[in-house]
Amino acid sequence: MIQNVTVKKLFGLYDYNISFLPEPAVKIITGPNGYGKTSLLIAINHLFRRDFWFFHFLEFETFKIELSEQTIMINKSRIVNHNDSDELKLDVSDEGIYEESIVLFDSKGKQIEQFIMKDEYIQYLYSCAKSKASREAFNTRIDDLIAKYYYIDEDNYIQQHCKNISLALQENETVYLPAQRLYVRELDPSYPFRYPHYSYEIDHVNEQISKLYQSAQNSFAAESQRIDATFISRLIQKSDEYSEKEIGSKLEELKSTIEGYKELNLITNMEILDYSSENKKSYDEFKKVLSLYIDDMNKKMKRFEDLYRKISLYKQVVTSKVLSEKTIEFCDTGLKIINKNGRKLTDLHKLSSGEQNLLILYFNLIFKSRSNTILLIDEPENSIHVAWLSKMLNDYIEMANTTGCQIILATHSPTFIDGRWDLCTDLYRQYKGKDTNE
């Protein structure tokens, strides 16, 4: 995970040095508009996504990220005056043509690999983007055009020239949630090119939940088929069994588990075996069958365990913070929002922007937070009622501690910070020399 970020001359002005605590793995970046909060999040996201072209269009001198075992540093250098070159000028300044050097160091500061991103490479990406774009899009800014049509899996040049840098960055993945997160960029897989288009992010969340349900149910069905196919042979070979008391207790636990899964529509039409420990004859005749049945059912139920835990948490946090006069249910078709009159909201876009924001934020926090994930969130306070803002940071801290993910937030909201200034780096104060980091 990230331990430190250093940037020099961002926008030609700002020098920042931002340190990250190991626990809680939550960093809050504050500062006035224009000081680079969002740009830092975007730069971190592009670096880990290996969108190196992005740094050709960003004005800076040095951008360095220190990880646990390695450091990646990008240096921008001016190589010619504009008047000295007849090439198409692709950089954003008016002072010349630049190239970027991307260097990977080990924990002792020894250089492992260097990749020089020359102007020719950017021109190649621009040509590829133009070949995919319609003629009307040619007037689009060069960096925007590349952004729309660039995919790292299609960039063989990067794969060949900076393998070690790519491998180091792929050890972590980033999830970036922009301040405007109600829409998502998607790809049209139509042959021969994949054209981007935009849709509602809440639909994306709904679709992902549906896929998670279907995947868990398919996994359960496959596991059940595998286990049931060998039931008789395993029963014959089984030499141990549970006591009467254990059977009664374990069946009650199974019943409770299944009821919980039913409440979240993970399974339907499943009943647990009805057994009474008072019936001594039943135990004597079926103790081996009952013992194997319990073991097999527990193995099958584990296929829902992770999804059940996450869905339960998701329902708990969003129900307690949002969805005025509404309840939320889940099933294999995704989200079901029901108002107090029992009417289902079929169009999720009609939720308020605050409701959509909460559903989107917490979906990413709960379902995409893993030990190798860096979650980047710009303005988490957007459209959120002030009554809930002060409660949100604790959820982020708890999730970071539980999953081992790292969360970096950019915010204007003191209410969201809720007194945790120890987690903050203020860019304005650093620029003015009032503090070195915190």
Coordinates of C-alpha atoms in Angstrom, one line a residue:
M1 CA 0.0 0.0 0.0
I2 CA 1.0 3.7 -0.3
Q3 CA 3.2 5.0 2.4
N4 CA 4.0 8.4 1.0
V5 CA 3.2 10.6 -2.0
T6 CA 5.5 13.5 -3.1
V7 CA 4.8 15.9 -5.9
K8 CA 6.9 18.9 -6.9
K9 CA 5.6 21.8 -8.9
L10 CA 2.1 20.6 -9.5
F11 CA 0.6 23.1 -12.0
G12 CA 4.0 24.7 -11.8
L13 CA 3.3 25.9 -8.3
Y14 CA 2.7 23.4 -5.5
D15 CA 5.1 21.1 -3.6
Y16 CA 3.4 18.5 -1.5
N17 CA 4.6 15.6 0.8
I18 CA 1.7 13.4 2.0
S19 CA 2.4 10.6 4.5
F20 CA 0.0 7.7 5.1
L21 CA -0.5 6.1 8.5
P22 CA -0.5 2.2 8.6
E23 CA -3.6 2.3 10.9
P24 CA -6.2 3.4 10.3
A25 CA -5.4 3.1 6.6
V26 CA -7.5 6.2 5.8
K27 CA -6.1 9.5 4.5
I28 CA -8.1 12.6 4.1
I29 CA -6.8 15.4 1.8
T30 CA -8.2 18.8 2.3
G31 CA -7.7 22.3 0.8
P32 CA -9.3 25.0 -1.2
N33 CA -10.4 24.5 -4.8
G34 CA -7.6 24.7 -7.3
Y35 CA -4.8 23.2 -5.0
G36 CA -4.9 19.8 -6.6
K37 CA -6.9 17.5 -4.3
T38 CA -8.8 15.9 -7.2
S39 CA -5.7 15.9 -9.4
L40 CA -3.8 13.9 -6.9
L41 CA -6.5 11.2 -6.7
I42 CA -6.7 11.1 -10.5
A43 CA -2.9 10.9 -10.8
I44 CA -2.7 8.0 -8.3
N45 CA -5.5 6.2 -10.1
H46 CA -3.9 6.6 -13.5
L47 CA -0.5 5.5 -12.2
F48 CA -1.8 2.2 -10.8
R49 CA -3.9 1.6 -13.9
R50 CA -0.7 2.1 -15.9
D51 CA -2.2 5.0 -17.9
F52 CA 1.3 6.5 -18.2
W53 CA 0.2 8.8 -21.0
F54 CA -1.8 10.8 -18.4
F55 CA 1.4 12.3 -17.0
H56 CA 2.4 13.8 -20.3
F57 CA -0.5 16.2 -20.0
L58 CA -0.2 16.9 -16.3
E59 CA 2.0 19.9 -15.4
F60 CA 4.5 18.8 -12.7
E61 CA 8.2 18.2 -12.2
T62 CA 8.3 15.1 -10.0
F63 CA 5.6 12.6 -8.9
K64 CA 6.7 9.9 -6.5
I65 CA 4.8 7.1 -4.7
E66 CA 6.5 5.1 -2.0
L67 CA 5.0 1.6 -1.5
S68 CA 5.9 -0.9 1.2
E69 CA 8.8 -2.5 -0.8
Q70 CA 9.2 -0.3 -3.8
T71 CA 9.1 3.3 -5.0
I72 CA 7.9 4.6 -8.4
M73 CA 9.0 8.1 -9.5
I74 CA 8.0 10.0 -12.5
N75 CA 10.2 13.0 -13.7
K76 CA 9.1 15.4 -16.4
S77 CA 11.8 17.1 -18.4
R78 CA 11.7 19.7 -21.2
I79 CA 13.8 18.4 -24.1
V80 CA 13.3 21.0 -27.0
N81 CA 11.8 24.4 -27.6
H82 CA 8.6 24.5 -29.5
N83 CA 10.3 26.4 -32.3
D84 CA 13.0 23.7 -32.6
S85 CA 10.6 21.0 -33.5
D86 CA 8.2 20.4 -36.4
E87 CA 6.4 17.6 -34.7
L88 CA 2.9 17.9 -33.5
K89 CA 3.0 19.5 -30.1
L90 CA 1.1 17.3 -27.7
D91 CA 1.9 18.7 -24.3
V92 CA -0.3 21.2 -22.4
S93 CA 2.2 24.0 -21.9
D94 CA 3.5 26.5 -24.4
E95 CA 7.1 26.2 -23.6
G96 CA 8.3 23.1 -25.5
I97 CA 8.1 19.4 -25.8
Y98 CA 8.5 17.1 -22.8
E99 CA 9.3 13.5 -22.0
E100 CA 8.7 11.6 -18.9
S101 CA 11.0 9.2 -17.1
I102 CA 9.2 6.5 -15.0
V103 CA 11.6 4.8 -12.6
L104 CA 11.1 1.8 -10.3
F105 CA 13.3 1.5 -7.2
D106 CA 13.6 -1.3 -4.7
S107 CA 13.4 -0.7 -0.9
K108 CA 17.1 0.2 -0.7
G109 CA 16.8 2.8 -3.4
K110 CA 18.4 0.7 -6.2
Q111 CA 17.0 1.3 -9.6
I112 CA 15.2 -1.7 -11.0
E113 CA 13.8 -0.4 -14.3
Q114 CA 13.4 2.9 -16.2
F115 CA 10.9 3.7 -18.9
I116 CA 11.3 6.9 -21.0
M117 CA 7.9 8.0 -22.4
K118 CA 8.9 10.0 -25.5
D119 CA 6.7 12.3 -27.6
E120 CA 6.6 9.6 -30.3
Y121 CA 4.8 7.2 -28.0
I122 CA 2.1 9.9 -27.2
Q123 CA 1.8 10.6 -31.0
Y124 CA 1.2 6.9 -31.6
L125 CA -1.5 6.8 -28.9
Y126 CA -3.1 9.8 -30.5
S127 CA -3.1 8.2 -33.9
C128 CA -4.7 5.0 -32.5
A129 CA -7.4 7.1 -30.8
K130 CA -8.1 9.0 -34.0
S131 CA -8.5 5.8 -35.9
K132 CA -11.2 4.7 -33.5
A133 CA -13.0 8.0 -33.2
S134 CA -15.5 9.6 -35.5
R135 CA -14.3 12.6 -37.6
E136 CA -16.5 14.9 -35.4
A137 CA -14.4 13.9 -32.4
F138 CA -11.1 15.1 -33.9
N139 CA -11.6 18.5 -32.4
T140 CA -11.6 16.9 -28.9
R141 CA -8.6 17.7 -26.7
I142 CA -5.8 15.3 -27.4
D143 CA -5.6 14.0 -23.8
D144 CA -9.4 13.5 -23.7
L145 CA -9.4 11.7 -27.0
I146 CA -6.6 9.3 -25.8
A147 CA -8.5 8.8 -22.5
K148 CA -11.6 7.7 -24.3
Y149 CA -10.0 5.1 -26.5
Y150 CA -6.9 3.9 -24.5
Y151 CA -6.9 0.4 -22.9
I152 CA -3.8 -0.9 -21.3
D153 CA -4.5 -4.5 -22.4
E154 CA -4.1 -3.3 -26.0
D155 CA -0.9 -1.4 -25.4
N156 CA 1.9 -3.9 -26.3
Y157 CA 4.5 -1.2 -26.1
I158 CA 4.0 -0.8 -22.4
Q159 CA 4.0 -4.5 -21.9
Q160 CA 7.3 -4.8 -23.7
H161 CA 9.2 -1.8 -22.3
C162 CA 8.3 -1.7 -18.6
K163 CA 7.4 -5.1 -17.4
N164 CA 8.8 -4.7 -13.9
I165 CA 7.0 -1.3 -13.4
S166 CA 3.8 -2.9 -14.6
L167 CA 4.1 -5.9 -12.3
A168 CA 4.9 -3.6 -9.3
L169 CA 1.8 -1.5 -9.9
Q170 CA -0.5 -4.5 -10.5
E171 CA 0.1 -5.7 -7.0
N172 CA -2.5 -3.2 -6.0
E173 CA -5.7 -2.1 -7.7
T174 CA -7.5 1.2 -7.5
V175 CA -11.2 2.1 -7.4
Y176 CA -11.7 5.7 -8.2
L177 CA -15.1 7.4 -7.4
P178 CA -15.2 10.9 -8.8
A179 CA -17.2 13.7 -7.3
Q180 CA -19.8 13.2 -10.1
R181 CA -20.4 9.5 -9.6
L182 CA -24.0 9.1 -10.8
Y183 CA -22.8 8.2 -14.3
V184 CA -20.3 5.5 -15.4
R185 CA -18.2 5.1 -18.5
E186 CA -18.8 1.8 -20.2
L187 CA -17.5 0.1 -23.3
D188 CA -19.4 -1.0 -26.4
P189 CA -17.7 -4.3 -27.4
S190 CA -18.9 -4.0 -31.0
Y191 CA -16.3 -5.1 -33.5
P192 CA -13.8 -3.8 -34.5
F193 CA -13.5 -1.1 -31.9
R194 CA -14.9 -0.6 -28.4
Y195 CA -16.7 2.7 -28.2
P196 CA -17.3 4.3 -24.8
H197 CA -20.8 5.4 -23.7
Y198 CA -22.3 6.6 -20.4
S199 CA -25.0 5.1 -18.2
Y200 CA -26.3 5.5 -14.7
E201 CA -23.9 4.2 -12.0
I202 CA -26.8 3.0 -9.9
D203 CA -27.7 0.6 -12.8
H204 CA -24.1 -0.7 -12.7
V205 CA -24.4 -1.3 -8.9
N206 CA -27.8 -3.1 -9.5
E207 CA -26.2 -5.3 -12.2
Q208 CA -23.2 -6.2 -10.1
I209 CA -25.4 -7.3 -7.2
S210 CA -27.5 -9.4 -9.6
K211 CA -24.3 -11.1 -10.9
L212 CA -23.0 -11.7 -7.3
Y213 CA -26.3 -13.4 -6.4
Q214 CA -26.3 -15.5 -9.6
S215 CA -22.7 -16.5 -9.1
A216 CA -23.3 -17.6 -5.5
Q217 CA -26.4 -19.5 -6.4
N218 CA -24.6 -21.3 -9.3
S219 CA -21.7 -22.1 -7.0
F220 CA -24.1 -23.5 -4.4
A221 CA -25.8 -25.7 -7.1
A222 CA -22.5 -27.0 -8.3
E223 CA -21.3 -27.7 -4.8
S224 CA -24.6 -29.5 -4.0
Q225 CA -24.3 -31.6 -7.1
R226 CA -20.8 -32.6 -6.3
I227 CA -21.5 -33.5 -2.7
D228 CA -24.8 -35.3 -3.3
A229 CA -23.1 -37.5 -6.0
T230 CA -21.0 -39.2 -3.4
F231 CA -23.4 -39.3 -0.5
I232 CA -24.1 -43.0 -0.4
S233 CA -20.4 -44.0 -0.7
R234 CA -19.4 -41.6 2.0
L235 CA -22.2 -42.8 4.2
I236 CA -21.1 -46.4 4.0
Q237 CA -17.5 -45.4 4.9
K238 CA -18.4 -43.0 7.7
S239 CA -17.3 -44.3 11.1
D240 CA -18.1 -41.4 13.4
E241 CA -21.3 -39.5 14.3
Y242 CA -22.5 -36.7 16.5
S243 CA -24.2 -37.2 19.8
E244 CA -27.9 -36.5 20.2
K245 CA -27.3 -33.2 21.8
E246 CA -24.8 -32.2 19.1
I247 CA -27.3 -33.1 16.3
G248 CA -30.0 -31.1 17.9
S249 CA -27.7 -28.0 18.3
K250 CA -26.2 -28.2 14.9
L251 CA -29.6 -28.6 13.2
E252 CA -30.8 -25.5 15.0
E253 CA -27.7 -23.6 13.8
L254 CA -28.4 -24.7 10.3
K255 CA -32.0 -23.7 10.5
S256 CA -31.0 -20.2 11.7
T257 CA -28.4 -19.9 8.9
I258 CA -31.0 -20.9 6.3
E259 CA -33.6 -18.5 7.6
G260 CA -31.0 -15.7 7.4
Y261 CA -30.2 -16.6 3.8
K262 CA -33.9 -16.7 3.0
E263 CA -34.5 -13.2 4.4
L264 CA -31.9 -11.9 1.8
N265 CA -33.4 -14.1 -1.0
L266 CA -30.1 -16.0 -1.4
I267 CA -32.1 -19.3 -1.3
T268 CA -35.8 -20.2 -1.5
N269 CA -37.9 -23.2 -0.9
M270 CA -35.4 -25.0 1.4
E271 CA -36.4 -26.5 4.6
I272 CA -34.1 -28.0 7.3
L273 CA -34.7 -31.6 8.4
D274 CA -37.2 -31.8 11.2
Y275 CA -35.7 -33.8 14.0
S276 CA -36.5 -34.1 17.7
S277 CA -33.8 -35.3 20.1
E278 CA -36.6 -36.7 22.3
N279 CA -37.1 -39.5 19.8
K280 CA -34.4 -41.9 21.0
K281 CA -35.3 -44.5 18.3
S282 CA -34.9 -41.9 15.5
Y283 CA -31.4 -41.1 16.8
D284 CA -30.3 -44.7 17.0
E285 CA -31.5 -45.5 13.5
F286 CA -30.3 -42.4 11.7
K287 CA -27.4 -40.9 13.7
K288 CA -24.9 -41.6 10.9
V289 CA -27.2 -40.2 8.2
L290 CA -28.0 -37.1 10.3
S291 CA -24.3 -36.5 11.1
L292 CA -23.3 -36.7 7.4
Y293 CA -26.3 -34.6 6.4
I294 CA -25.3 -31.8 8.8
D295 CA -21.7 -31.9 7.5
D296 CA -22.8 -31.7 3.9
M297 CA -25.3 -28.9 4.5
N298 CA -22.7 -26.8 6.2
K299 CA -20.3 -27.2 3.3
K300 CA -23.1 -26.2 0.9
M301 CA -24.1 -23.2 3.0
K302 CA -20.5 -21.8 3.0
R303 CA -21.0 -20.9 -0.7
F304 CA -23.3 -18.1 0.5
E305 CA -21.3 -17.1 3.6
D306 CA -19.2 -14.2 2.1
L307 CA -22.0 -12.7 0.1
Y308 CA -24.4 -13.0 3.0
R309 CA -22.0 -11.1 5.3
K310 CA -21.5 -8.3 2.8
I311 CA -25.2 -7.9 1.8
S312 CA -26.2 -7.9 5.5
L313 CA -23.7 -5.1 6.2
Y314 CA -24.7 -3.2 3.1
K315 CA -28.4 -3.3 4.0
Q316 CA -27.6 -2.3 7.6
V317 CA -25.5 0.8 6.7
V318 CA -27.7 2.2 3.9
T319 CA -30.9 1.6 5.7
S320 CA -29.7 3.4 8.8
K321 CA -28.5 6.4 6.7
V322 CA -30.7 7.0 3.7
L323 CA -33.8 5.7 1.9
S324 CA -36.4 8.0 3.4
E325 CA -39.7 6.1 3.9
K326 CA -38.3 3.2 1.9
T327 CA -36.8 -0.2 2.5
I328 CA -34.3 -2.1 0.4
E329 CA -34.3 -5.8 -0.6
F330 CA -31.9 -7.9 -2.6
C331 CA -32.4 -10.8 -5.0
D332 CA -30.9 -12.3 -8.1
T333 CA -32.2 -9.4 -10.2
G334 CA -30.4 -6.9 -8.0
L335 CA -31.8 -4.1 -5.8
K336 CA -35.5 -3.8 -4.9
I337 CA -36.5 -0.4 -3.4
I338 CA -39.9 -0.4 -1.8
N339 CA -41.7 2.6 -0.3
K340 CA -43.8 2.5 2.9
N341 CA -47.0 1.8 0.9
G342 CA -45.4 -1.4 -0.5
R343 CA -44.9 0.0 -4.0
K344 CA -41.7 -1.1 -5.7
L345 CA -39.6 1.6 -7.3
T346 CA -38.8 0.1 -10.7
D347 CA -36.7 3.1 -11.9
L348 CA -33.7 3.4 -9.6
H349 CA -32.8 6.7 -11.3
K350 CA -35.7 8.3 -9.5
L351 CA -34.0 7.9 -6.2
S352 CA -32.6 11.2 -4.9
S353 CA -29.0 12.0 -5.8
G354 CA -28.2 11.6 -2.1
E355 CA -29.8 8.2 -2.0
Q356 CA -27.9 7.1 -5.1
N357 CA -24.6 8.5 -3.8
L358 CA -25.0 6.5 -0.6
L359 CA -25.8 3.3 -2.4
I360 CA -22.9 3.8 -4.8
L361 CA -20.4 4.7 -2.1
Y362 CA -21.2 1.9 0.3
F363 CA -21.4 -0.7 -2.5
N364 CA -17.8 0.2 -3.5
L365 CA -16.7 0.3 0.2
I366 CA -18.2 -3.1 1.1
F367 CA -17.8 -5.1 -2.1
K368 CA -14.6 -3.7 -3.6
S369 CA -12.5 -3.3 -0.4
R370 CA -9.8 -6.0 -0.3
S371 CA -6.3 -6.1 1.1
N372 CA -4.8 -5.0 -2.2
T373 CA -7.3 -2.3 -3.0
I374 CA -6.8 1.5 -2.8
L375 CA -10.2 3.2 -2.8
L376 CA -10.0 6.8 -4.0
I377 CA -13.1 8.9 -3.3
D378 CA -13.5 12.5 -4.3
E379 CA -16.0 14.6 -2.2
P380 CA -17.8 11.8 -0.3
E381 CA -20.0 14.5 1.1
N382 CA -21.8 15.2 -2.2
S383 CA -25.6 15.3 -1.9
I384 CA -25.4 13.7 1.6
H385 CA -27.5 15.1 4.4
V386 CA -25.4 16.7 7.1
A387 CA -27.0 14.4 9.7
W388 CA -25.3 11.4 8.1
L389 CA -21.9 13.0 7.3
S390 CA -20.4 12.8 10.8
K391 CA -21.3 9.0 10.9
M392 CA -19.7 8.1 7.6
L393 CA -16.0 8.4 8.5
N394 CA -16.2 5.7 11.2
D395 CA -17.7 3.3 8.6
Y396 CA -14.7 4.0 6.3
I397 CA -12.2 3.5 9.2
E398 CA -13.9 0.2 10.3
M399 CA -13.9 -1.1 6.7
A400 CA -10.3 -0.3 6.2
N401 CA -9.4 -2.0 9.5
T402 CA -11.5 -5.0 8.6
T403 CA -10.5 -5.6 5.0
G404 CA -7.0 -4.2 5.0
C405 CA -7.8 -1.9 2.1
Q406 CA -6.5 1.7 1.9
I407 CA -8.9 4.6 1.5
I408 CA -7.9 8.1 0.3
L409 CA -10.5 10.8 0.4
A410 CA -10.6 14.4 -0.8
T411 CA -13.1 16.6 1.0
H412 CA -14.2 20.1 1.8
S413 CA -16.4 19.0 4.7
P414 CA -15.4 19.5 8.3
T415 CA -18.6 17.6 9.3
F416 CA -17.4 14.5 7.4
I417 CA -13.9 14.8 9.1
D418 CA -15.7 14.8 12.5
G419 CA -12.7 16.0 14.5
R420 CA -10.3 13.4 13.0
W421 CA -7.7 16.0 11.9
D422 CA -5.0 13.5 12.6
L423 CA -6.0 11.7 9.4
C424 CA -5.8 14.9 7.3
T425 CA -3.2 16.6 5.2
D426 CA -4.2 20.2 4.2
L427 CA -2.7 21.2 0.9
Y428 CA -3.1 24.9 1.6
R429 CA -1.3 24.7 4.9
Q430 CA 1.6 22.8 3.3
Y431 CA 1.9 25.3 0.4
K432 CA 2.0 28.1 2.9
G433 CA 4.6 26.3 5.0
K434 CA 2.3 26.1 8.1
D435 CA 2.9 22.3 8.4
T436 CA 5.0 19.7 6.8
N437 CA 2.3 17.0 6.6
E438 CA -0.5 16.7 9.1

